[in-house]
PDB file of C-alpha atoms and ligand atoms in Angstrom:
ATOM      1  CA  UNK A   1     -47.625 -64.415  74.507  1.00 47.00           C
ATOM      2  CA  UNK A   2     -46.530 -66.810  71.803  1.00 51.00           C
ATOM      3  CA  UNK A   3     -44.109 -66.272  68.939  1.00 52.00           C
ATOM      4  CA  UNK A   4     -46.964 -65.195  66.637  1.00 54.00           C
ATOM      5  CA  UNK A   5     -47.627 -62.191  68.861  1.00 59.00           C
ATOM      6  CA  UNK A   6     -44.125 -60.776  68.549  1.00 60.00           C
ATOM      7  CA  UNK A   7     -44.279 -57.845  66.145  1.00 56.00           C
ATOM      8  CA  UNK A   8     -41.660 -55.306  65.217  1.00 55.00           C
ATOM      9  CA  UNK A   9     -43.320 -51.896  65.619  1.00 56.00           C
ATOM     10  CA  UNK A  10     -42.873 -49.196  63.029  1.00 63.00           C
ATOM     11  CA  UNK A  11     -39.999 -47.037  64.177  1.00 78.00           C
ATOM     12  CA  UNK A  12     -38.338 -49.921  66.043  1.00 86.00           C
ATOM     13  CA  UNK A  13     -34.761 -49.077  67.053  1.00 88.00           C
ATOM     14  CA  UNK A  14     -31.980 -50.060  64.688  1.00 93.00           C
ATOM     15  CA  UNK A  15     -29.950 -53.102  65.685  1.00 92.00           C
ATOM     16  CA  UNK A  16     -26.847 -50.986  66.276  1.00 94.00           C
ATOM     17  CA  UNK A  17     -28.753 -48.716  68.678  1.00 94.00           C
ATOM     18  CA  UNK A  18     -30.241 -51.699  70.526  1.00 94.00           C
ATOM     19  CA  UNK A  19     -26.779 -53.221  70.890  1.00 94.00           C
ATOM     20  CA  UNK A  20     -25.276 -49.906  72.046  1.00 95.00           C
ATOM     21  CA  UNK A  21     -27.894 -49.143  74.699  1.00 96.00           C
ATOM     22  CA  UNK A  22     -28.411 -52.688  75.957  1.00 97.00           C
ATOM     23  CA  UNK A  23     -24.621 -53.001  76.168  1.00 97.00           C
ATOM     24  CA  UNK A  24     -24.923 -50.779  79.251  1.00 97.00           C
ATOM     25  CA  UNK A  25     -26.303 -53.782  81.115  1.00 98.00           C
ATOM     26  CA  UNK A  26     -23.171 -55.467  82.512  1.00 98.00           C
ATOM     27  CA  UNK A  27     -23.282 -59.259  82.646  1.00 98.00           C
ATOM     28  CA  UNK A  28     -21.117 -62.181  83.581  1.00 98.00           C
ATOM     29  CA  UNK A  29     -20.013 -64.544  80.845  1.00 98.00           C
ATOM     30  CA  UNK A  30     -20.451 -68.302  80.546  1.00 98.00           C
ATOM     31  CA  UNK A  31     -19.418 -71.117  78.253  1.00 98.00           C
ATOM     32  CA  UNK A  32     -22.349 -73.464  77.742  1.00 98.00           C
ATOM     33  CA  UNK A  33     -21.054 -76.928  76.930  1.00 98.00           C
ATOM     34  CA  UNK A  34     -22.210 -80.450  76.124  1.00 98.00           C
ATOM     35  CA  UNK A  35     -20.557 -83.714  75.038  1.00 98.00           C
ATOM     36  CA  UNK A  36     -21.955 -85.702  72.119  1.00 97.00           C
ATOM     37  CA  UNK A  37     -20.171 -88.894  73.132  1.00 96.00           C
ATOM     38  CA  UNK A  38     -17.328 -88.235  70.703  1.00 97.00           C
ATOM     39  CA  UNK A  39     -16.367 -84.631  71.244  1.00 97.00           C
ATOM     40  CA  UNK A  40     -16.981 -81.653  73.501  1.00 98.00           C
ATOM     41  CA  UNK A  41     -19.056 -78.742  72.184  1.00 98.00           C
ATOM     42  CA  UNK A  42     -19.685 -75.261  73.510  1.00 98.00           C
ATOM     43  CA  UNK A  43     -20.249 -71.575  72.933  1.00 98.00           C
ATOM     44  CA  UNK A  44     -19.766 -68.323  74.813  1.00 98.00           C
ATOM     45  CA  UNK A  45     -23.001 -66.928  76.248  1.00 98.00           C
ATOM     46  CA  UNK A  46     -23.761 -63.812  78.274  1.00 98.00           C
ATOM     47  CA  UNK A  47     -27.554 -64.210  78.352  1.00 98.00           C
ATOM     48  CA  UNK A  48     -27.624 -66.599  81.332  1.00 98.00           C
ATOM     49  CA  UNK A  49     -30.231 -65.562  83.909  1.00 98.00           C
ATOM     50  CA  UNK A  50     -31.395 -67.121  87.156  1.00 98.00           C
ATOM     51  CA  UNK A  51     -35.161 -67.591  86.693  1.00 98.00           C
ATOM     52  CA  UNK A  52     -36.718 -69.722  89.438  1.00 98.00           C
ATOM     53  CA  UNK A  53     -35.585 -71.245  92.731  1.00 98.00           C
ATOM     54  CA  UNK A  54     -38.472 -73.722  93.046  1.00 98.00           C
ATOM     55  CA  UNK A  55     -38.274 -75.510  90.728  1.00 98.00           C
ATOM     56  CA  UNK A  56     -34.704 -74.458  89.939  1.00 98.00           C
ATOM     57  CA  UNK A  57     -34.623 -72.928  86.452  1.00 98.00           C
ATOM     58  CA  UNK A  58     -32.148 -70.794  84.561  1.00 98.00           C
ATOM     59  CA  UNK A  59     -32.545 -69.368  81.075  1.00 98.00           C
ATOM     60  CA  UNK A  60     -30.229 -68.346  78.258  1.00 98.00           C
ATOM     61  CA  UNK A  61     -30.648 -67.284  74.636  1.00 98.00           C
ATOM     62  CA  UNK A  62     -28.740 -68.912  71.776  1.00 98.00           C
ATOM     63  CA  UNK A  63     -28.751 -67.065  68.451  1.00 98.00           C
ATOM     64  CA  UNK A  64     -30.405 -68.881  65.577  1.00 98.00           C
ATOM     65  CA  UNK A  65     -27.106 -68.498  63.713  1.00 98.00           C
ATOM     66  CA  UNK A  66     -25.297 -70.602  66.320  1.00 98.00           C
ATOM     67  CA  UNK A  67     -23.934 -73.790  64.786  1.00 98.00           C
ATOM     68  CA  UNK A  68     -23.223 -75.230  68.245  1.00 98.00           C
ATOM     69  CA  UNK A  69     -26.689 -74.858  69.772  1.00 98.00           C
ATOM     70  CA  UNK A  70     -28.471 -77.435  67.548  1.00 98.00           C
ATOM     71  CA  UNK A  71     -25.783 -79.956  68.555  1.00 97.00           C
ATOM     72  CA  UNK A  72     -25.950 -79.049  72.250  1.00 98.00           C
ATOM     73  CA  UNK A  73     -29.739 -79.198  72.418  1.00 97.00           C
ATOM     74  CA  UNK A  74     -29.626 -82.693  70.899  1.00 97.00           C
ATOM     75  CA  UNK A  75     -27.718 -83.833  74.000  1.00 97.00           C
ATOM     76  CA  UNK A  76     -29.996 -82.013  76.453  1.00 93.00           C
ATOM     77  CA  UNK A  77     -27.506 -82.290  79.344  1.00 98.00           C
ATOM     78  CA  UNK A  78     -25.374 -79.178  79.561  1.00 98.00           C
ATOM     79  CA  UNK A  79     -22.852 -77.536  81.841  1.00 98.00           C
ATOM     80  CA  UNK A  80     -22.993 -73.760  82.231  1.00 99.00           C
ATOM     81  CA  UNK A  81     -19.429 -72.724  83.025  1.00 98.00           C
ATOM     82  CA  UNK A  82     -19.391 -69.276  84.656  1.00 98.00           C
ATOM     83  CA  UNK A  83     -16.081 -67.745  83.655  1.00 98.00           C
ATOM     84  CA  UNK A  84     -13.549 -66.280  86.073  1.00 98.00           C
ATOM     85  CA  UNK A  85     -11.913 -62.872  85.585  1.00 98.00           C
ATOM     86  CA  UNK A  86      -8.730 -64.319  84.053  1.00 97.00           C
ATOM     87  CA  UNK A  87     -10.644 -66.350  81.409  1.00 98.00           C
ATOM     88  CA  UNK A  88     -11.290 -63.643  78.776  1.00 97.00           C
ATOM     89  CA  UNK A  89      -9.095 -65.511  76.227  1.00 97.00           C
ATOM     90  CA  UNK A  90     -11.232 -68.618  76.792  1.00 97.00           C
ATOM     91  CA  UNK A  91     -14.346 -66.487  76.351  1.00 98.00           C
ATOM     92  CA  UNK A  92     -13.090 -65.274  72.948  1.00 97.00           C
ATOM     93  CA  UNK A  93     -12.016 -68.780  71.910  1.00 98.00           C
ATOM     94  CA  UNK A  94     -15.512 -70.155  72.494  1.00 98.00           C
ATOM     95  CA  UNK A  95     -17.080 -67.277  70.547  1.00 98.00           C
ATOM     96  CA  UNK A  96     -15.462 -68.201  67.209  1.00 97.00           C
ATOM     97  CA  UNK A  97     -17.751 -70.320  65.052  1.00 97.00           C
ATOM     98  CA  UNK A  98     -16.120 -73.340  63.439  1.00 93.00           C
ATOM     99  CA  UNK A  99     -12.912 -73.101  65.478  1.00 87.00           C
ATOM    100  CA  UNK A 100     -11.487 -75.984  67.516  1.00 92.00           C
ATOM    101  CA  UNK A 101     -12.885 -74.372  70.637  1.00 97.00           C
ATOM    102  CA  UNK A 102     -11.471 -76.903  73.105  1.00 98.00           C
ATOM    103  CA  UNK A 103      -7.868 -76.715  71.784  1.00 97.00           C
ATOM    104  CA  UNK A 104      -5.574 -76.284  74.792  1.00 97.00           C
ATOM    105  CA  UNK A 105      -8.509 -76.138  77.207  1.00 98.00           C
ATOM    106  CA  UNK A 106      -8.467 -78.237  80.408  1.00 98.00           C
ATOM    107  CA  UNK A 107     -11.834 -79.817  81.191  1.00 98.00           C
ATOM    108  CA  UNK A 108     -13.454 -82.929  82.623  1.00 98.00           C
ATOM    109  CA  UNK A 109     -16.878 -84.533  82.385  1.00 98.00           C
ATOM    110  CA  UNK A 110     -19.296 -83.190  84.997  1.00 98.00           C
ATOM    111  CA  UNK A 111     -21.710 -85.587  86.711  1.00 98.00           C
ATOM    112  CA  UNK A 112     -24.203 -85.230  83.846  1.00 98.00           C
ATOM    113  CA  UNK A 113     -21.455 -85.871  81.261  1.00 98.00           C
ATOM    114  CA  UNK A 114     -21.156 -82.305  79.998  1.00 98.00           C
ATOM    115  CA  UNK A 115     -17.737 -80.575  79.953  1.00 98.00           C
ATOM    116  CA  UNK A 116     -16.785 -78.674  83.100  1.00 98.00           C
ATOM    117  CA  UNK A 117     -13.995 -76.231  82.262  1.00 98.00           C
ATOM    118  CA  UNK A 118     -11.039 -76.009  84.661  1.00 98.00           C
ATOM    119  CA  UNK A 119     -10.749 -72.671  86.417  1.00 98.00           C
ATOM    120  CA  UNK A 120     -14.385 -71.662  85.928  1.00 98.00           C
ATOM    121  CA  UNK A 121     -15.937 -69.715  88.785  1.00 98.00           C
ATOM    122  CA  UNK A 122     -18.971 -72.005  88.882  1.00 98.00           C
ATOM    123  CA  UNK A 123     -20.292 -75.129  87.168  1.00 98.00           C
ATOM    124  CA  UNK A 124     -24.065 -75.458  86.762  1.00 98.00           C
ATOM    125  CA  UNK A 125     -25.329 -78.758  85.381  1.00 98.00           C
ATOM    126  CA  UNK A 126     -28.652 -78.318  83.606  1.00 98.00           C
ATOM    127  CA  UNK A 127     -31.093 -80.167  81.379  1.00 98.00           C
ATOM    128  CA  UNK A 128     -33.094 -78.408  78.685  1.00 98.00           C
ATOM    129  CA  UNK A 129     -36.719 -78.058  79.790  1.00 98.00           C
ATOM    130  CA  UNK A 130     -38.268 -75.973  76.997  1.00 97.00           C
ATOM    131  CA  UNK A 131     -37.428 -73.628  74.161  1.00 98.00           C
ATOM    132  CA  UNK A 132     -39.357 -70.587  72.983  1.00 98.00           C
ATOM    133  CA  UNK A 133     -38.941 -68.845  69.666  1.00 98.00           C
ATOM    134  CA  UNK A 134     -37.728 -65.264  70.168  1.00 98.00           C
ATOM    135  CA  UNK A 135     -36.945 -63.486  66.916  1.00 97.00           C
ATOM    136  CA  UNK A 136     -33.357 -64.095  65.888  1.00 96.00           C
ATOM    137  CA  UNK A 137     -32.714 -65.947  69.172  1.00 98.00           C
ATOM    138  CA  UNK A 138     -34.296 -68.808  71.111  1.00 98.00           C
ATOM    139  CA  UNK A 139     -35.162 -68.529  74.807  1.00 98.00           C
ATOM    140  CA  UNK A 140     -34.108 -71.727  76.548  1.00 98.00           C
ATOM    141  CA  UNK A 141     -35.389 -72.697  79.976  1.00 98.00           C
ATOM    142  CA  UNK A 142     -33.181 -75.270  81.682  1.00 98.00           C
ATOM    143  CA  UNK A 143     -33.613 -77.194  84.924  1.00 98.00           C
ATOM    144  CA  UNK A 144     -30.674 -77.014  87.333  1.00 98.00           C
ATOM    145  CA  UNK A 145     -29.141 -80.210  88.704  1.00 98.00           C
ATOM    146  CA  UNK A 146     -25.826 -80.352  90.538  1.00 98.00           C
ATOM    147  CA  UNK A 147     -23.910 -77.129  90.858  1.00 98.00           C
ATOM    148  CA  UNK A 148     -20.780 -75.844  92.564  1.00 98.00           C
ATOM    149  CA  UNK A 149     -18.886 -72.568  92.878  1.00 97.00           C
ATOM    150  CA  UNK A 150     -15.356 -71.556  93.782  1.00 93.00           C
ATOM    151  CA  UNK A 151     -15.746 -69.326  96.814  1.00 92.00           C
ATOM    152  CA  UNK A 152     -13.521 -66.264  96.768  1.00 90.00           C
ATOM    153  CA  UNK A 153     -13.062 -66.304  92.990  1.00 93.00           C
ATOM    154  CA  UNK A 154     -13.740 -63.256  90.820  1.00 97.00           C
ATOM    155  CA  UNK A 155     -16.059 -63.080  87.788  1.00 98.00           C
ATOM    156  CA  UNK A 156     -15.333 -62.040  84.217  1.00 98.00           C
ATOM    157  CA  UNK A 157     -17.664 -59.168  83.332  1.00 98.00           C
ATOM    158  CA  UNK A 158     -18.800 -57.974  79.883  1.00 98.00           C
ATOM    159  CA  UNK A 159     -19.795 -54.333  79.510  1.00 98.00           C
ATOM    160  CA  UNK A 160     -20.226 -52.212  76.388  1.00 97.00           C
ATOM    161  CA  UNK A 161     -18.259 -54.669  74.271  1.00 95.00           C
ATOM    162  CA  UNK A 162     -15.308 -54.954  76.641  1.00 97.00           C
ATOM    163  CA  UNK A 163     -14.140 -57.259  79.432  1.00 97.00           C
ATOM    164  CA  UNK A 164     -13.356 -56.308  82.991  1.00 97.00           C
ATOM    165  CA  UNK A 165     -13.327 -57.486  86.589  1.00 96.00           C
ATOM    166  CA  UNK A 166     -15.470 -56.827  89.636  1.00 96.00           C
ATOM    167  CA  UNK A 167     -14.565 -54.670  92.606  1.00 93.00           C
ATOM    168  CA  UNK A 168     -17.023 -54.511  95.485  1.00 88.00           C
TER     169      UNK A 168
HETATM  170  C1  LIG B   1     -19.098 -61.881  75.619  1.00 70.73           C
HETATM  171  C2  LIG B   1     -19.897 -62.676  74.613  1.00 70.73           C
HETATM  172  C3  LIG B   1     -21.216 -62.998  74.893  1.00 70.73           C
HETATM  173  C4  LIG B   1     -21.993 -63.744  73.998  1.00 70.73           C
HETATM  174  N1  LIG B   1     -23.286 -64.071  74.328  1.00 70.73           N
HETATM  175  C5  LIG B   1     -24.026 -64.795  73.462  1.00 70.73           C
HETATM  176  C6  LIG B   1     -25.358 -65.166  73.783  1.00 70.73           C
HETATM  177  O1  LIG B   1     -25.909 -64.824  74.839  1.00 70.73           O
HETATM  178  N2  LIG B   1     -26.046 -65.922  72.873  1.00 70.73           N
HETATM  179  C7  LIG B   1     -25.472 -66.321  71.694  1.00 70.73           C
HETATM  180  O2  LIG B   1     -26.117 -67.014  70.916  1.00 70.73           O
HETATM  181  N3  LIG B   1     -24.220 -65.967  71.365  1.00 70.73           N
HETATM  182  C8  LIG B   1     -23.489 -65.224  72.214  1.00 70.73           C
HETATM  183  N4  LIG B   1     -22.212 -64.877  71.888  1.00 70.73           N
HETATM  184  C9  LIG B   1     -21.704 -65.242  70.566  1.00 70.73           C
HETATM  185  C10 LIG B   1     -21.388 -66.724  70.480  1.00 70.73           C
HETATM  186  O3  LIG B   1     -20.424 -67.102  71.439  1.00 70.73           O
HETATM  187  C11 LIG B   1     -20.879 -67.079  69.097  1.00 70.73           C
HETATM  188  O4  LIG B   1     -21.749 -66.590  68.131  1.00 70.73           O
HETATM  189  C12 LIG B   1     -20.803 -68.584  68.959  1.00 70.73           C
HETATM  190  O5  LIG B   1     -19.794 -69.113  69.781  1.00 70.73           O
HETATM  191  C13 LIG B   1     -20.530 -68.948  67.542  1.00 70.73           C
HETATM  192  O6  LIG B   1     -20.117 -70.295  67.501  1.00 70.73           O
HETATM  193  P1  LIG B   1     -21.090 -71.468  67.106  1.00 70.73           P
HETATM  194  O7  LIG B   1     -21.457 -71.276  65.658  1.00 70.73           O
HETATM  195  O8  LIG B   1     -20.245 -72.675  67.371  1.00 70.73           O
HETATM  196  O9  LIG B   1     -22.312 -71.396  67.988  1.00 70.73           O
HETATM  197  C14 LIG B   1     -21.423 -64.152  72.765  1.00 70.73           C
HETATM  198  C15 LIG B   1     -20.088 -63.824  72.489  1.00 70.73           C
HETATM  199  C16 LIG B   1     -19.339 -63.101  73.387  1.00 70.73           C
HETATM  200  C17 LIG B   1     -17.895 -62.769  73.067  1.00 70.73           C
END
């Protein structure tokens, strides 16, 4: 299916209802970051999904209103920072458009040059492979390069508009 085939059926659910019901799908939260050579860039993103092991692909969906995504995609090399349970303040900070998102944030350049945030549960270095138009969002497929995780750490979860932790 291409973008031309996407139609909104008569009687499609209202945006508020979509958000309410789909909010029942709990997710982790990530900060997707890149460096333009002068400054670090990034935005909070919950739509990260593991897609393929061979070749290794992940996907995520930036909103077309995102002012960061056009700058990130220009770089192509990104770091997906999977946030830890205690990083909800960081999550909110990276969700505010136009703010100095990296103020007070500890980070270093990952192997591919993109910002790896200190304290993140996992760092996934990716390169943008393709983008697909998807209504008010874009579906991005990205190829995974180096990656590492902090074993024993706990994830930040997002569920029905609120943050929480994970208990097995
Ligand atoms: C928990 C959470 C999850 C989010 N997930 C997404 C997402 O999957 N895609 C997206 O485009 N924006 C998502 N956002 C909103 C963006 O973070 C926000 O619109 C963006 O940071 C705005 O800044 P920008 O203009 O610099 O892109 C999320 C926000 C929060 C708090």
